[in-house]
mmCIF file of C-alpha atoms (C1' of nucleotides) in Angstrom:
data_model
loop_
_atom_site.group_PDB
_atom_site.id
_atom_site.type_symbol
_atom_site.label_atom_id
_atom_site.label_comp_id
_atom_site.label_asym_id
_atom_site.label_seq_id
_atom_site.Cartn_x
_atom_site.Cartn_y
_atom_site.Cartn_z
ATOM 1 C CA MET Z 1 15.130 163.849 -35.179
ATOM 2 C CA LYS Z 2 13.144 166.835 -33.932
ATOM 3 C CA MET Z 3 16.038 168.422 -32.127
ATOM 4 C CA HIS Z 4 14.517 171.857 -31.726
ATOM 5 C CA ASN Z 5 13.980 173.079 -28.228
ATOM 6 C CA PRO Z 6 10.316 173.853 -27.639
ATOM 7 C CA PRO Z 7 9.425 177.419 -26.679
ATOM 8 C CA HIS Z 8 8.301 178.108 -23.157
ATOM 9 C CA PRO Z 9 4.500 178.252 -23.098
ATOM 10 C CA GLY Z 10 4.785 181.687 -21.521
ATOM 11 C CA GLU Z 11 6.283 183.069 -24.705
ATOM 12 C CA VAL Z 12 3.455 181.660 -26.735
ATOM 13 C CA LEU Z 13 0.941 183.034 -24.289
ATOM 14 C CA LYS Z 14 2.457 186.464 -24.580
ATOM 15 C CA GLU Z 15 2.828 186.538 -28.329
ATOM 16 C CA LEU Z 16 -0.421 184.844 -29.220
ATOM 17 C CA CYS Z 17 -2.789 186.054 -26.523
ATOM 18 C CA ILE Z 18 -1.647 188.986 -24.478
ATOM 19 C CA GLU Z 19 -0.031 191.159 -27.107
ATOM 20 C CA PRO Z 20 -2.617 190.667 -29.880
ATOM 21 C CA LEU Z 21 -5.343 191.811 -27.517
ATOM 22 C CA ASN Z 22 -3.286 194.732 -26.244
ATOM 23 C CA LEU Z 23 -3.657 193.507 -22.714
ATOM 24 C CA THR Z 24 -1.419 194.694 -19.927
ATOM 25 C CA VAL Z 25 0.035 192.063 -17.645
ATOM 26 C CA THR Z 26 -1.902 193.571 -14.776
ATOM 27 C CA GLU Z 27 -5.179 193.413 -16.649
ATOM 28 C CA ALA Z 28 -4.645 189.869 -17.820
ATOM 29 C CA ALA Z 29 -3.639 188.666 -14.373
ATOM 30 C CA GLU Z 30 -6.713 190.237 -12.891
ATOM 31 C CA ALA Z 31 -8.949 188.677 -15.495
ATOM 32 C CA LEU Z 32 -7.364 185.282 -14.918
ATOM 33 C CA GLY Z 33 -7.862 185.615 -11.189
ATOM 34 C CA ILE Z 34 -4.177 185.295 -10.349
ATOM 35 C CA SER Z 35 -1.555 187.682 -9.047
ATOM 36 C CA ARG Z 36 0.437 189.926 -11.340
ATOM 37 C CA LYS Z 37 3.581 188.299 -10.103
ATOM 38 C CA THR Z 38 2.426 184.840 -11.054
ATOM 39 C CA LEU Z 39 1.521 185.841 -14.579
ATOM 40 C CA SER Z 40 4.749 187.758 -14.955
ATOM 41 C CA ALA Z 41 6.696 184.667 -13.921
ATOM 42 C CA ILE Z 42 4.912 182.593 -16.534
ATOM 43 C CA LEU Z 43 5.354 185.146 -19.292
ATOM 44 C CA ASN Z 44 9.053 185.373 -18.547
ATOM 45 C CA GLY Z 45 9.623 181.652 -18.434
ATOM 46 C CA ARG Z 46 10.236 181.406 -14.724
ATOM 47 C CA ALA Z 47 7.152 179.351 -13.945
ATOM 48 C CA GLY Z 48 5.354 176.615 -15.792
ATOM 49 C CA ILE Z 49 1.727 176.149 -16.694
ATOM 50 C CA SER Z 50 0.041 174.202 -13.906
ATOM 51 C CA PRO Z 51 -3.104 172.190 -14.639
ATOM 52 C CA GLU Z 52 -5.207 174.780 -12.882
ATOM 53 C CA MET Z 53 -3.553 177.562 -14.833
ATOM 54 C CA ALA Z 54 -4.249 175.695 -18.041
ATOM 55 C CA ILE Z 55 -7.913 175.649 -17.117
ATOM 56 C CA ARG Z 56 -7.859 179.378 -16.478
ATOM 57 C CA LEU Z 57 -6.143 180.055 -19.787
ATOM 58 C CA GLY Z 58 -8.597 177.816 -21.549
ATOM 59 C CA LYS Z 59 -11.563 179.693 -20.157
ATOM 60 C CA ALA Z 60 -10.087 183.131 -20.705
ATOM 61 C CA PHE Z 61 -8.911 182.634 -24.248
ATOM 62 C CA ASP Z 62 -11.422 180.037 -25.305
ATOM 63 C CA THR Z 63 -8.800 177.407 -26.007
ATOM 64 C CA SER Z 64 -8.290 173.867 -24.766
ATOM 65 C CA PRO Z 65 -6.443 173.395 -21.490
ATOM 66 C CA GLU Z 66 -4.766 170.406 -23.116
ATOM 67 C CA SER Z 67 -3.074 172.591 -25.676
ATOM 68 C CA TRP Z 68 -1.364 174.571 -22.931
ATOM 69 C CA LEU Z 69 -0.405 171.540 -20.916
ATOM 70 C CA ASN Z 70 0.886 169.880 -24.036
ATOM 71 C CA GLN Z 71 3.236 172.728 -24.715
ATOM 72 C CA GLN Z 72 4.344 172.609 -21.109
ATOM 73 C CA MET Z 73 4.930 168.873 -21.375
ATOM 74 C CA GLN Z 74 7.059 169.245 -24.485
ATOM 75 C CA TYR Z 75 9.045 171.954 -22.763
ATOM 76 C CA ASP Z 76 9.527 170.003 -19.531
ATOM 77 C CA LEU Z 77 10.468 166.849 -21.368
ATOM 78 C CA TRP Z 78 13.051 168.654 -23.409
ATOM 79 C CA GLN Z 79 14.507 170.242 -20.293
ATOM 80 C CA ALA Z 80 14.647 166.901 -18.531
ATOM 81 C CA GLU Z 81 16.347 165.256 -21.482
ATOM 82 C CA GLN Z 82 18.997 167.938 -21.525
ATOM 83 C CA ALA Z 83 19.456 167.845 -17.762
ATOM 84 C CA VAL Z 84 19.900 164.141 -17.259
ATOM 85 C CA GLY Z 85 22.389 163.286 -19.954
ATOM 86 C CA ASN Z 86 22.028 159.557 -20.153
ATOM 87 C CA ILE Z 87 20.321 157.770 -17.344
ATOM 88 C CA GLU Z 88 21.245 154.190 -16.777
ATOM 89 C CA VAL Z 89 18.124 152.088 -17.264
ATOM 90 C CA LYS Z 90 17.952 148.387 -17.992
ATOM 91 C CA ARG Z 91 15.798 147.519 -20.955
ATOM 92 C CA LEU Z 92 12.763 145.513 -19.891
ATOM 93 C CA SER Z 93 10.791 145.309 -23.098
ATOM 94 C CA VAL Z 94 10.177 142.142 -25.022
ATOM 95 C CA ALA Z 95 12.125 143.400 -28.008
ATOM 96 C CA MET X 1 -18.646 165.119 -23.258
ATOM 97 C CA LYS X 2 -15.867 162.705 -22.347
ATOM 98 C CA MET X 3 -16.744 162.561 -18.672
ATOM 99 C CA HIS X 4 -14.750 159.456 -17.855
ATOM 100 C CA ASN X 5 -12.023 159.879 -15.343
ATOM 101 C CA PRO X 6 -8.681 158.902 -16.826
ATOM 102 C CA PRO X 7 -6.832 156.051 -15.118
ATOM 103 C CA HIS X 8 -3.768 156.857 -13.108
ATOM 104 C CA PRO X 9 -0.692 156.164 -15.253
ATOM 105 C CA GLY X 10 0.542 153.892 -12.493
ATOM 106 C CA GLU X 11 -2.325 151.489 -13.112
ATOM 107 C CA VAL X 12 -1.501 151.363 -16.778
ATOM 108 C CA LEU X 13 2.151 150.832 -16.007
ATOM 109 C CA LYS X 14 1.307 147.935 -13.757
ATOM 110 C CA GLU X 15 -1.186 146.245 -16.029
ATOM 111 C CA LEU X 16 0.589 146.821 -19.309
ATOM 112 C CA CYS X 17 4.241 146.580 -18.366
ATOM 113 C CA ILE X 18 5.016 145.097 -14.983
ATOM 114 C CA GLU X 19 2.514 142.267 -14.847
ATOM 115 C CA PRO X 20 2.831 141.042 -18.447
ATOM 116 C CA LEU X 21 6.574 140.654 -17.980
ATOM 117 C CA ASN X 22 6.179 138.996 -14.596
ATOM 118 C CA LEU X 23 8.352 141.598 -12.992
ATOM 119 C CA THR X 24 8.398 142.145 -9.277
ATOM 120 C CA VAL X 25 8.171 145.722 -8.057
ATOM 121 C CA THR X 26 11.617 145.352 -6.585
ATOM 122 C CA GLU X 27 13.120 144.147 -9.843
ATOM 123 C CA ALA X 28 11.451 146.824 -11.900
ATOM 124 C CA ALA X 29 12.479 149.586 -9.522
ATOM 125 C CA GLU X 30 16.050 148.371 -9.625
ATOM 126 C CA ALA X 31 16.038 148.236 -13.404
ATOM 127 C CA LEU X 32 14.607 151.733 -13.603
ATOM 128 C CA GLY X 33 17.253 153.020 -11.242
ATOM 129 C CA ILE X 34 14.765 154.273 -8.674
ATOM 130 C CA SER X 35 13.812 153.197 -5.167
ATOM 131 C CA ARG X 36 11.232 150.528 -4.526
ATOM 132 C CA LYS X 37 9.226 153.015 -2.562
ATOM 133 C CA THR X 38 9.054 155.440 -5.441
ATOM 134 C CA LEU X 39 7.848 152.831 -7.881
ATOM 135 C CA SER X 40 5.358 151.517 -5.364
ATOM 136 C CA ALA X 41 3.964 155.005 -4.920
ATOM 137 C CA ILE X 42 3.517 155.368 -8.656
ATOM 138 C CA LEU X 43 1.914 151.950 -9.089
ATOM 139 C CA ASN X 44 -0.526 152.691 -6.302
ATOM 140 C CA GLY X 45 -1.479 156.106 -7.563
ATOM 141 C CA ARG X 46 0.179 158.092 -4.830
ATOM 142 C CA ALA X 47 2.766 159.717 -7.089
ATOM 143 C CA GLY X 48 2.666 160.994 -10.617
ATOM 144 C CA ILE X 49 4.940 160.428 -13.568
ATOM 145 C CA SER X 50 7.604 163.139 -13.586
ATOM 146 C CA PRO X 51 9.346 164.062 -16.831
ATOM 147 C CA GLU X 52 12.466 162.234 -15.722
ATOM 148 C CA MET X 53 10.426 159.183 -14.803
ATOM 149 C CA ALA X 54 8.799 159.262 -18.214
ATOM 150 C CA ILE X 55 12.242 159.134 -19.771
ATOM 151 C CA ARG X 56 13.162 156.136 -17.621
ATOM 152 C CA LEU X 57 9.956 154.330 -18.516
ATOM 153 C CA GLY X 58 10.509 155.113 -22.169
ATOM 154 C CA LYS X 59 13.982 153.609 -22.122
ATOM 155 C CA ALA X 60 13.018 150.584 -20.071
ATOM 156 C CA PHE X 61 9.914 149.615 -21.985
ATOM 157 C CA ASP X 62 10.874 151.025 -25.359
ATOM 158 C CA THR X 63 7.970 153.446 -25.443
ATOM 159 C CA SER X 64 7.748 157.177 -25.915
ATOM 160 C CA PRO X 65 8.143 159.370 -22.839
ATOM 161 C CA GLU X 66 5.394 161.536 -24.294
ATOM 162 C CA SER X 67 2.887 158.725 -24.014
ATOM 163 C CA TRP X 68 3.464 158.510 -20.269
ATOM 164 C CA LEU X 69 3.414 162.235 -19.742
ATOM 165 C CA ASN X 70 0.306 162.493 -21.809
ATOM 166 C CA GLN X 71 -1.515 160.065 -19.591
ATOM 167 C CA GLN X 72 -0.278 161.971 -16.576
ATOM 168 C CA MET X 73 -1.489 165.218 -18.107
ATOM 169 C CA GLN X 74 -4.961 163.824 -18.748
ATOM 170 C CA TYR X 75 -5.094 162.550 -15.206
ATOM 171 C CA ASP X 76 -3.870 165.798 -13.640
ATOM 172 C CA LEU X 77 -6.195 167.890 -15.740
ATOM 173 C CA TRP X 78 -9.185 165.835 -14.789
ATOM 174 C CA GLN X 79 -8.240 166.035 -11.125
ATOM 175 C CA ALA X 80 -7.826 169.799 -11.357
ATOM 176 C CA GLU X 81 -11.176 170.179 -13.067
ATOM 177 C CA GLN X 82 -12.848 168.229 -10.291
ATOM 178 C CA ALA X 83 -11.010 170.086 -7.559
ATOM 179 C CA VAL X 84 -11.681 173.638 -8.656
ATOM 180 C CA GLY X 85 -15.376 173.524 -9.391
ATOM 181 C CA ASN X 86 -15.829 176.628 -11.436
ATOM 182 C CA ILE X 87 -13.131 179.197 -11.349
ATOM 183 C CA GLU X 88 -14.105 182.733 -12.053
ATOM 184 C CA VAL X 89 -12.249 183.881 -15.137
ATOM 185 C CA LYS X 90 -13.122 186.777 -17.374
ATOM 186 C CA ARG X 91 -13.291 185.869 -21.026
ATOM 187 C CA LEU X 92 -10.581 187.642 -22.986
ATOM 188 C CA SER X 93 -10.948 186.095 -26.400
ATOM 189 C CA VAL X 94 -12.081 187.951 -29.464
ATOM 190 C CA ALA X 95 -15.212 185.855 -29.732
ATOM 191 C "C1'" DT U 1 5.710 215.827 -12.342
ATOM 192 C "C1'" DA U 2 2.367 212.282 -11.492
ATOM 193 C "C1'" DA U 3 0.347 207.965 -12.778
ATOM 194 C "C1'" DC U 4 0.745 203.695 -14.456
ATOM 195 C "C1'" DC U 5 3.209 199.496 -15.744
ATOM 196 C "C1'" DA U 6 6.503 195.699 -15.377
ATOM 197 C "C1'" DG U 7 10.153 192.951 -13.355
ATOM 198 C "C1'" DT U 8 11.656 191.104 -9.342
ATOM 199 C "C1'" DA U 9 13.438 190.396 -4.566
ATOM 200 C "C1'" DA U 10 12.017 188.717 0.046
ATOM 201 C "C1'" DC U 11 9.140 186.137 2.753
ATOM 202 C "C1'" DG U 12 5.684 182.478 3.923
ATOM 203 C "C1'" DT U 13 2.551 178.420 2.832
ATOM 204 C "C1'" DT U 14 1.471 174.173 0.672
ATOM 205 C "C1'" DA U 15 2.346 170.346 -2.214
ATOM 206 C "C1'" DT U 16 5.099 166.886 -4.481
ATOM 207 C "C1'" DG U 17 9.020 163.886 -6.092
ATOM 208 C "C1'" DG U 18 12.632 161.233 -4.358
ATOM 209 C "C1'" DG U 19 15.763 158.861 -1.008
ATOM 210 C "C1'" DT U 20 16.678 155.849 3.317
ATOM 211 C "C1'" DT U 21 15.312 152.972 7.048
ATOM 212 C "C1'" DA U 22 12.227 150.041 9.294
ATOM 213 C "C1'" DC U 23 8.124 147.403 10.345
ATOM 214 C "C1'" DA U 24 4.175 144.312 9.487
ATOM 215 C "C1'" DA U 25 1.711 141.420 6.364
ATOM 216 C "C1'" DT U 26 1.642 138.139 2.788
ATOM 217 C "C1'" DC U 27 3.330 134.796 -0.423
ATOM 218 C "C1'" DT U 28 6.193 130.926 -1.766
ATOM 219 C "C1'" DG U 29 9.250 127.229 -1.969
ATOM 220 C "C1'" DT U 30 11.575 123.656 0.556
ATOM 221 C "C1'" DA O 1 5.927 124.871 9.464
ATOM 222 C "C1'" DC O 2 9.842 127.683 8.736
ATOM 223 C "C1'" DA O 3 12.838 130.853 6.039
ATOM 224 C "C1'" DG O 4 13.280 134.099 2.561
ATOM 225 C "C1'" DA O 5 11.316 137.114 -0.695
ATOM 226 C "C1'" DT O 6 7.956 140.592 -1.748
ATOM 227 C "C1'" DT O 7 5.083 144.427 -0.792
ATOM 228 C "C1'" DG O 8 2.713 148.435 1.169
ATOM 229 C "C1'" DT O 9 3.552 152.044 3.998
ATOM 230 C "C1'" DA O 10 4.883 155.082 7.839
ATOM 231 C "C1'" DA O 11 8.483 158.327 9.589
ATOM 232 C "C1'" DC O 12 11.791 161.476 8.503
ATOM 233 C "C1'" DC O 13 14.822 164.321 5.441
ATOM 234 C "C1'" DC O 14 15.785 167.244 1.304
ATOM 235 C "C1'" DA O 15 14.847 169.972 -2.923
ATOM 236 C "C1'" DT O 16 11.809 172.153 -6.042
ATOM 237 C "C1'" DA O 17 7.822 174.583 -7.443
ATOM 238 C "C1'" DA O 18 3.309 177.096 -7.518
ATOM 239 C "C1'" DC O 19 0.978 180.916 -5.445
ATOM 240 C "C1'" DG O 20 0.186 184.882 -2.566
ATOM 241 C "C1'" DT O 21 1.416 189.619 -0.390
ATOM 242 C "C1'" DT O 22 4.321 193.529 0.102
ATOM 243 C "C1'" DA O 23 7.639 196.623 -1.534
ATOM 244 C "C1'" DC O 24 11.242 198.500 -4.247
ATOM 245 C "C1'" DT O 25 13.053 200.019 -8.795
ATOM 246 C "C1'" DG O 26 13.113 201.526 -13.408
ATOM 247 C "C1'" DG O 27 10.682 202.901 -17.511
ATOM 248 C "C1'" DT O 28 6.879 205.107 -20.149
ATOM 249 C "C1'" DT O 29 3.490 208.359 -20.924
ATOM 250 C "C1'" DA O 30 -0.210 211.724 -20.317
#
DNA sequence: TAACCAGTAACGTTATGGGTTACAATCTGT
DNA sequence: ACAGATTGTAACCCATAACGTTACTGGTTA
C-alpha cells in the first residue's frame, strides 16, 4: 500500500546535488540567486520547494523542475494525509 | 516544446465532475465539507488545489489525490515560468 | 587566533487558503 | 409575475508560508 513516508526534497537536494559537488550552502545559495537562509531552510526540511525554486534548481542542476515539484507534492500529500485523519466527505462518483 | 498553457484544475473539476453529475456548486461544496465560496473560487480559477483539497476531491470522486495535485503542479509551474522571465542561475551540474 | 561556514532567531513583506456574512444578478418552477 | 434557489463576489478575519535582511552563536580549519 505504499506506506513509506516520502523524504523531504531538501534531503534529496543535499545528498544528490550539494554534497556530491562539494558545494557549501553559501556557494549554492549564491549560485541559485537566493539567500543562504532560504536554502538552509530547504535543506533542513523547514521550507518546501516552491515552483520558482524548482525552476532555479532545474536550471542549476540541469534537471526537470517537475521532478522537484513532484517530490514536494508526494511529501505534502503524505503530510496532509497524516494531519487530517479521516475527513468526512460524501461520495459523489457514479460508482 | 509543449508550449500549451495547462488548464486550471478548477476547469477540469467543473467539466469532468460537477457538470456531468448535475451537481450544483452548493451541493458539491457541502458534500466536500468546504464552503461554497471556496469551491467557487477553485472552479473559477481564483484558488488552487491544496493537498487537503486534493484528498477531499479524491474521496468524493473516487480519483487519486495525486492526479489533482499533478494538474495543479503543471499549472503553477507554467505560471511561474511565465512570471519570472529568465532567472539568473549559475549552472552547477557536472555537464 | 582569525576566517569561514552553518543554523537559526527576530523582524517585515507579500501571497494564499479558508471561513463567515451579505449583496446583486440570474435562473427556475409554480 | 413572484418566490426560492443558485451563483459570483466583495469585505473582513485568521493562519500559514515563502523570501529577504540583519545578527548572534557554535563549530571547523588554515
